[in-house]
Coordinates of C-alpha atoms in Angstrom, one line a residue:
M1 CA -164.6 32.1 3.9
D2 CA -162.1 32.7 1.1
N3 CA -163.2 32.2 -2.5
P4 CA -161.3 29.2 -3.8
H5 CA -161.0 30.9 -7.2
T6 CA -159.4 34.0 -5.9
P7 CA -155.6 33.9 -6.3
L8 CA -153.6 34.2 -3.1
Q9 CA -151.9 37.5 -2.8
L10 CA -148.2 36.8 -2.8
D11 CA -145.7 39.1 -1.3
D12 CA -141.9 39.3 -2.0
V13 CA -141.2 36.6 0.7
D14 CA -143.7 34.2 -0.9
R15 CA -142.2 34.8 -4.3
R16 CA -138.7 34.3 -3.0
L17 CA -139.7 31.0 -1.3
I18 CA -141.4 29.8 -4.5
R19 CA -138.4 30.7 -6.7
E20 CA -136.1 28.8 -4.3
L21 CA -138.4 25.7 -4.3
V22 CA -138.7 25.7 -8.1
N23 CA -134.9 25.8 -8.4
D24 CA -134.5 23.1 -5.7
G25 CA -137.5 21.3 -4.4
R26 CA -135.3 19.2 -2.0
V27 CA -133.9 22.2 -0.2
S28 CA -134.1 21.9 3.6
M29 CA -136.3 24.3 5.5
L30 CA -133.2 25.7 7.2
A31 CA -131.4 26.4 3.9
L32 CA -134.7 27.9 2.5
A33 CA -134.9 30.2 5.6
Q34 CA -131.3 31.3 5.0
R35 CA -131.8 31.9 1.3
A36 CA -135.1 33.9 2.0
H37 CA -133.6 35.7 5.0
I38 CA -136.4 34.7 7.4
S39 CA -136.7 32.4 10.3
R40 CA -137.1 28.6 9.9
T41 CA -140.4 28.8 11.8
H42 CA -141.6 31.5 9.4
V43 CA -140.6 29.3 6.4
Y44 CA -142.6 26.4 7.7
A45 CA -145.7 28.7 8.2
R46 CA -145.3 30.3 4.8
V47 CA -144.8 27.0 2.9
E48 CA -147.8 25.4 4.7
R49 CA -149.9 28.4 3.8
L50 CA -148.9 28.2 0.2
E51 CA -149.7 24.5 0.1
K52 CA -153.1 24.9 1.8
A53 CA -154.0 27.7 -0.7
G54 CA -153.0 25.4 -3.6
V55 CA -150.2 27.6 -4.8
I56 CA -147.7 24.8 -4.1
E57 CA -149.3 21.5 -5.4
G58 CA -146.4 19.2 -4.7
F59 CA -142.7 18.6 -5.0
T60 CA -141.2 16.8 -8.0
A61 CA -138.0 15.7 -9.6
R62 CA -136.9 16.9 -13.0
I63 CA -136.1 13.9 -15.1
N64 CA -133.7 13.6 -18.0
M65 CA -136.1 11.7 -20.3
E66 CA -133.4 10.5 -22.7
K67 CA -131.3 9.0 -19.9
A68 CA -134.4 7.4 -18.4
G69 CA -135.0 5.5 -21.7
F70 CA -137.4 7.9 -23.5
A71 CA -135.2 9.2 -26.3
T72 CA -137.9 9.9 -28.8
S73 CA -140.5 12.6 -28.3
A74 CA -143.2 14.3 -30.3
L75 CA -145.7 17.0 -29.9
V76 CA -149.1 16.1 -31.4
A77 CA -151.8 18.7 -32.1
L78 CA -155.3 17.2 -32.4
T79 CA -158.5 18.5 -33.9
I80 CA -161.4 16.7 -32.2
Q81 CA -165.1 16.5 -32.6
Q82 CA -167.0 19.1 -30.7
D83 CA -168.5 16.7 -28.1
A84 CA -165.4 14.4 -27.8
W85 CA -163.3 16.1 -25.1
R86 CA -164.6 14.3 -21.9
G87 CA -164.3 10.8 -23.3
L88 CA -161.1 11.6 -25.2
S89 CA -159.4 13.0 -22.1
E90 CA -160.2 9.9 -20.1
K91 CA -158.7 7.7 -22.8
L92 CA -155.6 9.9 -23.1
K93 CA -155.0 9.5 -19.3
T94 CA -154.5 5.8 -19.8
L95 CA -152.6 5.8 -23.1
P96 CA -149.1 4.5 -22.6
Y97 CA -146.3 7.1 -23.4
V98 CA -148.6 10.1 -23.2
E99 CA -146.8 12.4 -20.8
R100 CA -149.3 15.2 -20.8
F101 CA -152.1 16.7 -22.8
I102 CA -153.7 20.2 -22.8
L103 CA -157.0 21.5 -24.0
V104 CA -156.3 24.7 -26.0
G105 CA -158.1 27.2 -28.1
G106 CA -157.0 28.1 -31.6
D107 CA -156.3 26.1 -34.8
F108 CA -156.1 22.8 -32.8
D109 CA -158.1 21.6 -29.8
V110 CA -155.6 19.4 -27.9
L111 CA -151.8 19.3 -27.6
V112 CA -150.2 16.0 -26.6
V113 CA -146.7 15.3 -25.5
V114 CA -145.6 11.8 -26.3
R115 CA -142.3 10.2 -25.1
T116 CA -141.2 6.8 -26.2
P117 CA -138.1 4.7 -26.1
D118 CA -137.6 4.6 -29.9
N119 CA -139.2 5.5 -33.3
A120 CA -140.9 2.2 -33.7
T121 CA -142.8 2.7 -30.5
L122 CA -143.6 6.3 -31.4
R123 CA -145.0 5.1 -34.7
D124 CA -147.2 2.6 -32.9
V125 CA -148.5 5.1 -30.4
L126 CA -149.3 7.7 -33.0
L127 CA -150.7 5.6 -35.9
E128 CA -152.3 2.7 -34.0
R129 CA -153.2 3.9 -30.5
L130 CA -153.7 7.7 -30.7
H131 CA -155.4 7.8 -34.1
G132 CA -157.6 4.9 -33.2
L133 CA -159.3 6.9 -30.4
A134 CA -162.9 8.0 -31.0
G135 CA -163.5 11.7 -31.6
I136 CA -160.2 12.7 -33.3
R137 CA -160.8 14.4 -36.6
S138 CA -157.2 15.2 -37.6
S139 CA -153.7 15.5 -36.1
R140 CA -150.4 17.1 -36.8
T141 CA -147.1 15.8 -35.4
W142 CA -143.8 17.5 -34.7
L143 CA -140.8 15.4 -33.8
V144 CA -138.7 16.9 -31.0
F145 CA -134.9 17.1 -31.8
E146 CA -133.8 19.0 -28.8
E147 CA -135.4 20.2 -25.6
C148 CA -134.5 22.8 -23.0
S149 CA -136.4 23.1 -19.7
G150 CA -136.7 26.9 -19.9
L151 CA -136.8 26.8 -16.1
N152 CA -136.3 30.4 -15.3
S153 CA -137.8 31.4 -12.0
E154 CA -137.4 35.1 -12.8
W155 CA -141.1 35.2 -13.8
M156 CA -142.1 34.8 -10.2

């Protein structure tokens, strides 16, 4: 049985398929086969293998957050009490306007991406809801003025 913690060995075909899917998650299997220069049957088998191995976790749409009504964004770095992570992470999962959060090592413990419709809502989320959570020792906030996806599949 394979070790679930061992990364799947990807070859050039796997990487080409992943690049194409990152660039267009809605691409048809026929078009994917043509772009990867392999048969459609082979594409189905490869993509299924990548999904079963957990390399591909799902397919999503990229959203223009401003056009979707979330024009105000901030990055928030939190310093938390040493034993607070488990409880805090459960609370952050349910906090409105928190897009994602990441446990990190370094000067801060947690990075949080907050997206709100306006500054008043952002103020409420930061000062009332986020700072009111148990286990937070301090925070630092950066307002986001412009954002680029940085989606460059050349890394693969």
